Short mmCIF file of C-alpha atoms in Angstrom, two decimals:
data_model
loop_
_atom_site.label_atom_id
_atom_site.label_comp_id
_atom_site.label_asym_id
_atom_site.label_seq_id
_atom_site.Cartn_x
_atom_site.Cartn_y
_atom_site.Cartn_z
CA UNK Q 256 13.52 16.84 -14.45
CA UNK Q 257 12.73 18.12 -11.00
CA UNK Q 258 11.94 15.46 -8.50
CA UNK Q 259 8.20 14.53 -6.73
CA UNK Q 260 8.11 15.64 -3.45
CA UNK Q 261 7.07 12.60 -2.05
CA UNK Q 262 5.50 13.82 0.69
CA UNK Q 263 2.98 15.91 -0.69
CA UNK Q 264 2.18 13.46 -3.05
CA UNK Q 265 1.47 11.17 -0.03
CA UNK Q 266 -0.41 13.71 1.86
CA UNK Q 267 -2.45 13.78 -1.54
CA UNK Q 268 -3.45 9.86 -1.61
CA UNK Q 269 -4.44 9.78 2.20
CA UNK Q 270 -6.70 12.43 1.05
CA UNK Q 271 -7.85 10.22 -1.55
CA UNK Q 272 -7.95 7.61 1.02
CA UNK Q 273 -10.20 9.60 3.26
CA UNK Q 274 -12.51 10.62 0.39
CA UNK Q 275 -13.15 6.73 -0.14
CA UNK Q 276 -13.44 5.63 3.42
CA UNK Q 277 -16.31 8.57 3.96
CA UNK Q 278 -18.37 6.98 0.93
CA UNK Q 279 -17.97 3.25 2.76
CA UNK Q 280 -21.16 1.79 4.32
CA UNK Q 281 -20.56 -1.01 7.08
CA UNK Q 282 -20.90 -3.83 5.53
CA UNK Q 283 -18.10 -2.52 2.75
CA UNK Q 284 -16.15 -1.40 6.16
CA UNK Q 285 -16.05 -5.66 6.82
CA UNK Q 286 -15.13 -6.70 3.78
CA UNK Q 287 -12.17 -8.98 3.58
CA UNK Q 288 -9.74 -7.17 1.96
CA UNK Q 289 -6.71 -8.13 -0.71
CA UNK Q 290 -4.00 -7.80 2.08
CA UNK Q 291 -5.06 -10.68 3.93
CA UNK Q 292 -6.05 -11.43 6.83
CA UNK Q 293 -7.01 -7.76 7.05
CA UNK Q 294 -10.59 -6.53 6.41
CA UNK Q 295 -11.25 -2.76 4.66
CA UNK Q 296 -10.75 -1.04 8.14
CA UNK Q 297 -8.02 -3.10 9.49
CA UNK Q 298 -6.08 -1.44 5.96
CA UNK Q 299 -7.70 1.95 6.44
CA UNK Q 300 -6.13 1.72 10.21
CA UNK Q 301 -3.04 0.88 9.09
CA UNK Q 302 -1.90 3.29 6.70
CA UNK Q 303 -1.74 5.62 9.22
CA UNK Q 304 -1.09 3.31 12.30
CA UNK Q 305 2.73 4.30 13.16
CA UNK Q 306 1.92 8.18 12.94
CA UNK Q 307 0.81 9.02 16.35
CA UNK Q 308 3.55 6.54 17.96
CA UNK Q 309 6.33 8.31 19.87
CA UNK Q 310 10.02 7.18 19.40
CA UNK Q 311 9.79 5.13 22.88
CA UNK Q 312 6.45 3.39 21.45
CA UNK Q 313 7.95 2.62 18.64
CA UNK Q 314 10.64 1.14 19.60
CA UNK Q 315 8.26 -1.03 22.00
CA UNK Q 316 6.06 -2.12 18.50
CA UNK Q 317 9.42 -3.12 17.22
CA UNK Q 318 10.08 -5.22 20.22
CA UNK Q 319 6.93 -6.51 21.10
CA UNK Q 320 6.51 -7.45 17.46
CA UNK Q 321 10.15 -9.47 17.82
CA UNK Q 322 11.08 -7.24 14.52
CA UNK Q 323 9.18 -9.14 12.66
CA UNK Q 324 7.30 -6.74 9.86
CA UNK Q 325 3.61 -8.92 10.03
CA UNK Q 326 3.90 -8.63 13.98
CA UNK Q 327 4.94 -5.33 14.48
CA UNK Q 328 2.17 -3.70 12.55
CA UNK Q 329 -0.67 -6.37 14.17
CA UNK Q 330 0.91 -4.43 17.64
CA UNK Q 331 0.18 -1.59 15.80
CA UNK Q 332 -3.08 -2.20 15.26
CA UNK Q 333 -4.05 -3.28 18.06
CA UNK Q 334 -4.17 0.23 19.72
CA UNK Q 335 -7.21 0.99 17.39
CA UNK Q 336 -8.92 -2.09 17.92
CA UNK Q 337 -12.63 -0.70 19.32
CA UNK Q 338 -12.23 2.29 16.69
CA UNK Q 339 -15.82 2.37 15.07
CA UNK Q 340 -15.98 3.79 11.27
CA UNK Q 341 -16.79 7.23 12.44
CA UNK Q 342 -13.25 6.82 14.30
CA UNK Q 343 -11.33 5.68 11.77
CA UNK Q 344 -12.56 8.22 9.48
CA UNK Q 345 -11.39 10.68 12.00
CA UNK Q 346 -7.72 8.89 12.81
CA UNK Q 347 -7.08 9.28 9.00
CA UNK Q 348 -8.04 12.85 8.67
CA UNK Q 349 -5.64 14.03 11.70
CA UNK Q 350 -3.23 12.23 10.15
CA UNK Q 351 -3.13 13.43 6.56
CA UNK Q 352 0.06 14.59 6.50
CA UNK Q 353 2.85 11.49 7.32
CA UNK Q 354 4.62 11.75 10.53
CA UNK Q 355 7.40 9.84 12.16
CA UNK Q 356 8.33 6.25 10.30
CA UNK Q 357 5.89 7.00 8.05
CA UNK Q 358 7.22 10.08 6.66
CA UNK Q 359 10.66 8.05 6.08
CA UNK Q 360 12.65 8.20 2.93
CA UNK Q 361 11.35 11.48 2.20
CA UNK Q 362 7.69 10.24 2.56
CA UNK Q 363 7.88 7.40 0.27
CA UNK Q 364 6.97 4.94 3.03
CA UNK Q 365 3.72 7.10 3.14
CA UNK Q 366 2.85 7.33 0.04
CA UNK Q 367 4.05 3.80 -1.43
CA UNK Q 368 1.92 1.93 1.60
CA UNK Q 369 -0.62 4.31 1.34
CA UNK Q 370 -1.16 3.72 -2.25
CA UNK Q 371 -0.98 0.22 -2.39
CA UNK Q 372 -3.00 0.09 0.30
CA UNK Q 373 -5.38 1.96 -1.04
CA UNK Q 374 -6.26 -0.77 -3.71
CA UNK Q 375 -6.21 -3.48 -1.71
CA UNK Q 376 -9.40 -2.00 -0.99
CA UNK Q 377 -10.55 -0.72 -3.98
CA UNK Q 378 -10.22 -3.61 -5.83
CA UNK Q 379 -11.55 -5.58 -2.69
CA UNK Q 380 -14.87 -4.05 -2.93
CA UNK Q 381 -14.73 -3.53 -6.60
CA UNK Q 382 -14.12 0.49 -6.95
CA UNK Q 383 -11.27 1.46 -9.08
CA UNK Q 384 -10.10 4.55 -9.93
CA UNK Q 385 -6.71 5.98 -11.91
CA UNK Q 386 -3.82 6.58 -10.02
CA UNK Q 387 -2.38 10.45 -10.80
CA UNK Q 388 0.34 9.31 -12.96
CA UNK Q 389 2.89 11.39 -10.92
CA UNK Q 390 2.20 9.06 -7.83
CA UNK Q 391 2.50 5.53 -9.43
CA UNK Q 392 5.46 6.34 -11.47
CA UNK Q 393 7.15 7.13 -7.66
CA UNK Q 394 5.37 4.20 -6.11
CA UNK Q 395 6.58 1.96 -8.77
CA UNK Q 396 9.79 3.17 -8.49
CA UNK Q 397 10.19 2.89 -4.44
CA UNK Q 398 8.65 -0.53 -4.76
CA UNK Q 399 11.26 -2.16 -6.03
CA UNK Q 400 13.62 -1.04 -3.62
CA UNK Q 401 11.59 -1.17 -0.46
CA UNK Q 402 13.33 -3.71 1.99
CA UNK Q 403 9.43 -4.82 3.55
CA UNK Q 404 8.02 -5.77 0.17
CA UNK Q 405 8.40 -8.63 -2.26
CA UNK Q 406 8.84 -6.70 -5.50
CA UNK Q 407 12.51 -7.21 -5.73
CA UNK Q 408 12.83 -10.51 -5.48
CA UNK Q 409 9.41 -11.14 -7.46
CA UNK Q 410 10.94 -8.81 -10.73
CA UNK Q 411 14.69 -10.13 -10.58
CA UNK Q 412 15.63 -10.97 -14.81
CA UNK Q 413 12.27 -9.59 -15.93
CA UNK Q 414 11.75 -6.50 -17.65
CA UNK Q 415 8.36 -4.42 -16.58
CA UNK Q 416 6.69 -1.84 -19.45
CA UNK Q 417 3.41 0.14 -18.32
CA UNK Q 418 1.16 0.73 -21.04
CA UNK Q 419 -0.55 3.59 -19.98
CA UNK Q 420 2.44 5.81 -18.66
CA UNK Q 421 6.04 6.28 -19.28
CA UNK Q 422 7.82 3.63 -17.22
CA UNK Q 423 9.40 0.64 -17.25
CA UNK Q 424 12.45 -1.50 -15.46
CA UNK Q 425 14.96 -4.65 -15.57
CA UNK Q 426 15.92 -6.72 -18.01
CA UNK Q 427 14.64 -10.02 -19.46
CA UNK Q 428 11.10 -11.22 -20.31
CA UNK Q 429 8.88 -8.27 -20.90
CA UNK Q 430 5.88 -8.23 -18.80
CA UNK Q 431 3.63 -5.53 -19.64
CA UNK Q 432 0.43 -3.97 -18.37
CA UNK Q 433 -1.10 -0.99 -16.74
CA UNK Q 434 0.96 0.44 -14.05
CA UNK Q 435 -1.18 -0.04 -11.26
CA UNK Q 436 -1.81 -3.92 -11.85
CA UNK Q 437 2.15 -4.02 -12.40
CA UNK Q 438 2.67 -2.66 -9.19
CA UNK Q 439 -0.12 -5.02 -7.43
CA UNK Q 440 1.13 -8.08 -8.70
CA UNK Q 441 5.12 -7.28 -8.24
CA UNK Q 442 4.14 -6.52 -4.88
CA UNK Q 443 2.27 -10.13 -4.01
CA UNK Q 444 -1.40 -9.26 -4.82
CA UNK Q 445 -2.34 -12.19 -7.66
CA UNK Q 446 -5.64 -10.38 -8.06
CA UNK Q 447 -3.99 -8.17 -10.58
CA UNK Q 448 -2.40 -11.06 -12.17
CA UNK Q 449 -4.74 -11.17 -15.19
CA UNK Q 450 -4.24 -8.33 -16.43
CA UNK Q 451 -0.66 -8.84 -16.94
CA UNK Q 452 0.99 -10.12 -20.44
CA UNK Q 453 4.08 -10.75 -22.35
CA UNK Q 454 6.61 -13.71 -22.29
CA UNK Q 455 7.71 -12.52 -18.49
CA UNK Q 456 4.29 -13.36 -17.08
CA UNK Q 457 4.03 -16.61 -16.33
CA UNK Q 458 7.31 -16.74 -14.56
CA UNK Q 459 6.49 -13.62 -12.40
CA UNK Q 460 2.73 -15.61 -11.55
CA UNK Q 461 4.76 -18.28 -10.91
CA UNK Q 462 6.28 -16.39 -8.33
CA UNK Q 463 3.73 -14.35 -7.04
CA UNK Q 464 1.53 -17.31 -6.94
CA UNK Q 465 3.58 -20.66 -6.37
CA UNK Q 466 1.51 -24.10 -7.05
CA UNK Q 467 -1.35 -22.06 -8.68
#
């Protein structure tokens, strides 16, 4: 089976990104969004945030930010905070194609940020859509390995089954659900929660949501 090329697929969701951010009005541009504390254009910045950086700023982000993930990216951000919609719109489409950390691991940082990303708003402002099933089945598969997010620890002695594409992963208590709500809630959003089942579920929404 010949492998994605991750990078084009993550060239592909920016575009899908930039598609969705052009049909936005501004009060949808404000809306909280479900990566927290972030509204809709604080997420749109950030997927492609770290792409213009040079080595030497990056290494100052990393700094400044006292390597701490949350920190680094709000230093980041902060570079684009004035950016109207118009601008945004415009720091996305120069920036289709990942650069620099972004384009890391092949462009799997791109595309598995980008995607998740991606439905933090969608599902923010009530807009879904199906994910090409080429991209989740990578994103799903990156997730679970990717050092800045939760899903490893959030999976461990459960067993994950899609039901509307060929994957699945781990062992233990089947959980089971679309892919993209699998690869929401693994990855700390509880707002996909719901649409989770099987005997796993209750311990992974114990764990993606403690004392709920």
């Amino acid at each position: 089976m010949t492998k994605p090329d991750l990078l084009v697929l993550a060239q592909a969701e920016r575009a899908d990104l930039l598609t969705l951010l052009r049909s936005l009005d501004d009060a949808q541009w404000h809306t909280p969004s479900l990566c927290q504390p972030w509204r809709v254009r604080e997420v749109a910045i950030h997927v492609v945030s770290y792409d213009e950086l040079s080595t030497p700023s990056l290494v100052g982000a990393f700094l400044r930010g006292a390597l701490r993930v949350a920190r680094v990216n709000e230093v980041a951000l902060k570079r684009y905070a004035t950016l109207e919609p118009d601008d945004i719109i415009d720091l996305v489409s120069r920036n289709l194609r990942p650069r620099g950390l972004a384009s890391g691991f092949g462009g799997g940082i791109a595309l598995t940020d980008g995607t998740i990303h991606q439905q933090d708003i969608r599902r923010a402002l009530g807009l879904p859509r199906t994910i090409p099933t080429e991209r989740l089945r990578s994103v799903l598969d990156f997730a679970l390995t990717a050092p800045t997010l939760p899903a490893r620890r959030n999976v461990k002695g459960l067993r994950l089954v899609a039901t509307d594409l060929d994957w699945s992963t781990g062992d233990g208590p089947q959980v089971t659900g679309p892919g993209e709500a699998l690869l929401m809630s693994v990855t700390g959003r509880p707002h996909a929660l719901g649409e989770l089942a099987g005997p796993g579920a209750s311990t992974l929404r114990s764990r993606v949501q403690p004392g709920a």
